[in-house]
Amino acid sequence: MSLRAQNVAVAIGGRTILPPVSLSCDPGRLTALIGPSGSGKTTLLHCLGLLQRPTAGRIIVDGEDATEWSGRRRRRFWAEDAGFVLQDYGLIDEDSVAANVTMRTSLLRGRPLGDADRVAEVLALTGLDGRQADPVVQLSGGEKQRLGVARALYRRSRFLFVDEPTASLDAENRRLISGLLRLACERGATVVVATHDEELATVADVTLALGTLPEEESA
Ligand SMILES: Nc1ncnc2c1ncn2[C@@H]1O[C@H](COP(=O)(O)OP(=O)(O)O)[C@@H](O)[C@H]1O
Ligand SMILES: [Mg+2]
């Protein structure tokens, strides 16, 4: 499952917020979008994940032009192929950790559904062992950030879009997260991360510095 951006640009109200960029993201590879705050990393990530339509250029998913996909087709892409860890985490505070991982709760008593073994596995990977039943409202910012990653790993989606996953983490947990993004790559996912964390950028296979030409780096 490959993903290409061809001369993708975004302007809002006549102001360019993302100058034209071209990029290829491939299975098993970690692509980092880097650049200072306000350089358009999140905007480009949202375009690649089909959350936002570019003003110009094309997004190609597996050789198919996805730029004008209908809302229904895009929802299928999100449901079947894409996992997101966005900056607001997108967590449901009132629900338990496990329910946020699986995104499935029984209507009776809010009990989490899904594969309990896989929930335990992704919580262990993200340093949230045994936290299944905790309400998310009790989690710290860094724990919520790791829970967002746990949810994305649980889905085992073919594309993974991650925005600033290490922003509120200490050095140890930053390394944990970069290791997990590499793990998702090893499992065959196409991973794209927007980050201003230089350490995270160094573990990427491909780095796109916004405002400059793409640069290939060996893993
Ligand atoms: N919906 C929007 N309307 C107007 N300006 C926006 C919008 N979204 C982002 N911007 C602006 O676009 C620029 C790039 O933003 P963003 O993609 O969030 O950058 P980054 O993630 O690199 O910090 C910023 O100047 C931001 O203020
Ligand atoms: Mg951003």
CSV table of C-alpha atoms in Angstrom, one decimal, residues 5-101:
chain,number,residue,atom,x,y,z
A,5,ALA,CA,1.6,13.2,-3.0
A,6,GLN,CA,2.1,15.0,-6.3
A,7,ASN,CA,2.6,18.7,-6.1
A,8,VAL,CA,0.2,18.9,-3.2
A,9,ALA,CA,-0.4,22.5,-2.0
A,10,VAL,CA,-2.8,24.2,0.3
A,11,ALA,CA,-3.9,27.8,0.4
A,12,ILE,CA,-6.5,29.2,2.8
A,13,GLY,CA,-8.0,32.6,2.1
A,14,GLY,CA,-5.4,33.3,-0.5
A,15,ARG,CA,-2.5,32.5,1.9
A,16,THR,CA,-0.2,29.6,1.1
A,17,ILE,CA,0.0,27.4,4.1
A,18,LEU,CA,1.6,24.5,2.3
A,19,PRO,CA,3.8,25.2,-0.8
A,20,PRO,CA,3.7,22.4,-3.5
A,21,VAL,CA,5.4,19.2,-2.2
A,22,SER,CA,5.8,15.7,-3.8
A,23,LEU,CA,6.5,12.7,-1.7
A,24,SER,CA,6.3,8.9,-1.8
A,25,CYS,CA,5.5,6.8,1.2
A,26,ASP,CA,6.0,3.0,1.0
A,27,PRO,CA,5.1,-0.1,3.1
A,28,GLY,CA,7.7,-0.9,5.7
A,29,ARG,CA,9.1,2.6,5.7
A,30,LEU,CA,8.8,5.4,8.2
A,31,THR,CA,8.5,8.8,6.6
A,32,ALA,CA,9.0,11.9,8.7
A,33,LEU,CA,7.6,15.3,7.8
A,34,ILE,CA,9.8,17.8,9.6
A,35,GLY,CA,10.1,21.6,9.9
A,36,PRO,CA,9.5,24.4,12.3
A,37,SER,CA,6.1,25.1,13.8
A,38,GLY,CA,3.7,26.5,11.2
A,39,SER,CA,5.6,25.0,8.3
A,40,GLY,CA,2.6,22.9,7.2
A,41,LYS,CA,3.5,19.5,8.7
A,42,THR,CA,0.0,18.8,10.1
A,43,THR,CA,-1.7,20.2,6.9
A,44,LEU,CA,0.3,17.8,4.7
A,45,LEU,CA,-0.3,14.9,7.1
A,46,HIS,CA,-4.1,15.6,6.9
A,47,CYS,CA,-3.9,15.8,3.1
A,48,LEU,CA,-2.1,12.4,3.0
A,49,GLY,CA,-4.7,10.9,5.3
A,50,LEU,CA,-7.5,12.3,3.2
A,51,LEU,CA,-8.8,14.3,6.1
A,52,GLN,CA,-8.3,17.5,4.1
A,53,ARG,CA,-8.5,18.2,0.4
A,54,PRO,CA,-5.5,20.0,-1.1
A,55,THR,CA,-6.0,23.2,-3.1
A,56,ALA,CA,-3.7,21.8,-5.8
A,57,GLY,CA,-2.0,18.5,-6.6
A,58,ARG,CA,-3.0,14.9,-6.2
A,59,ILE,CA,-3.0,12.2,-3.5
A,60,ILE,CA,-2.5,8.7,-5.0
A,61,VAL,CA,-3.4,5.7,-2.9
A,62,ASP,CA,-2.1,2.4,-4.3
A,63,GLY,CA,-1.9,3.9,-7.8
A,64,GLU,CA,-5.4,5.3,-7.6
A,65,ASP,CA,-6.2,9.0,-7.6
A,66,ALA,CA,-7.8,9.6,-4.2
A,67,THR,CA,-7.9,13.4,-4.4
A,68,GLU,CA,-11.6,13.5,-5.3
A,69,TRP,CA,-12.8,10.4,-3.5
A,70,SER,CA,-16.3,10.8,-2.2
A,71,GLY,CA,-17.0,11.1,1.5
A,72,ARG,CA,-18.2,7.5,1.5
A,73,ARG,CA,-15.0,6.2,-0.2
A,74,ARG,CA,-12.8,8.2,2.2
A,75,ARG,CA,-14.8,6.8,5.2
A,76,ARG,CA,-14.0,3.3,3.9
A,77,PHE,CA,-10.3,4.2,3.7
A,78,TRP,CA,-10.4,5.4,7.3
A,79,ALA,CA,-12.3,2.4,8.5
A,80,GLU,CA,-10.3,-0.3,6.6
A,81,ASP,CA,-6.9,1.0,5.8
A,82,ALA,CA,-5.9,4.0,8.0
A,83,GLY,CA,-5.0,4.5,11.6
A,84,PHE,CA,-4.5,8.0,13.0
A,85,VAL,CA,-2.8,9.4,16.1
A,86,LEU,CA,-3.7,13.1,15.9
A,87,GLN,CA,-2.7,15.9,18.1
A,88,ASP,CA,-5.8,16.1,20.2
A,89,TYR,CA,-5.5,12.2,20.7
A,90,GLY,CA,-9.2,11.8,19.8
A,91,LEU,CA,-9.9,9.9,23.0
A,92,ILE,CA,-13.2,9.6,24.8
A,93,ASP,CA,-12.4,10.7,28.4
A,94,GLU,CA,-15.5,9.2,30.0
A,95,ASP,CA,-14.6,5.7,28.7
A,96,SER,CA,-12.1,3.2,30.0
A,97,VAL,CA,-8.6,2.6,28.5
A,98,ALA,CA,-9.7,-0.7,27.0
A,99,ALA,CA,-12.8,0.8,25.3
A,100,ASN,CA,-10.6,3.5,23.8
A,101,VAL,CA,-8.2,1.0,22.4
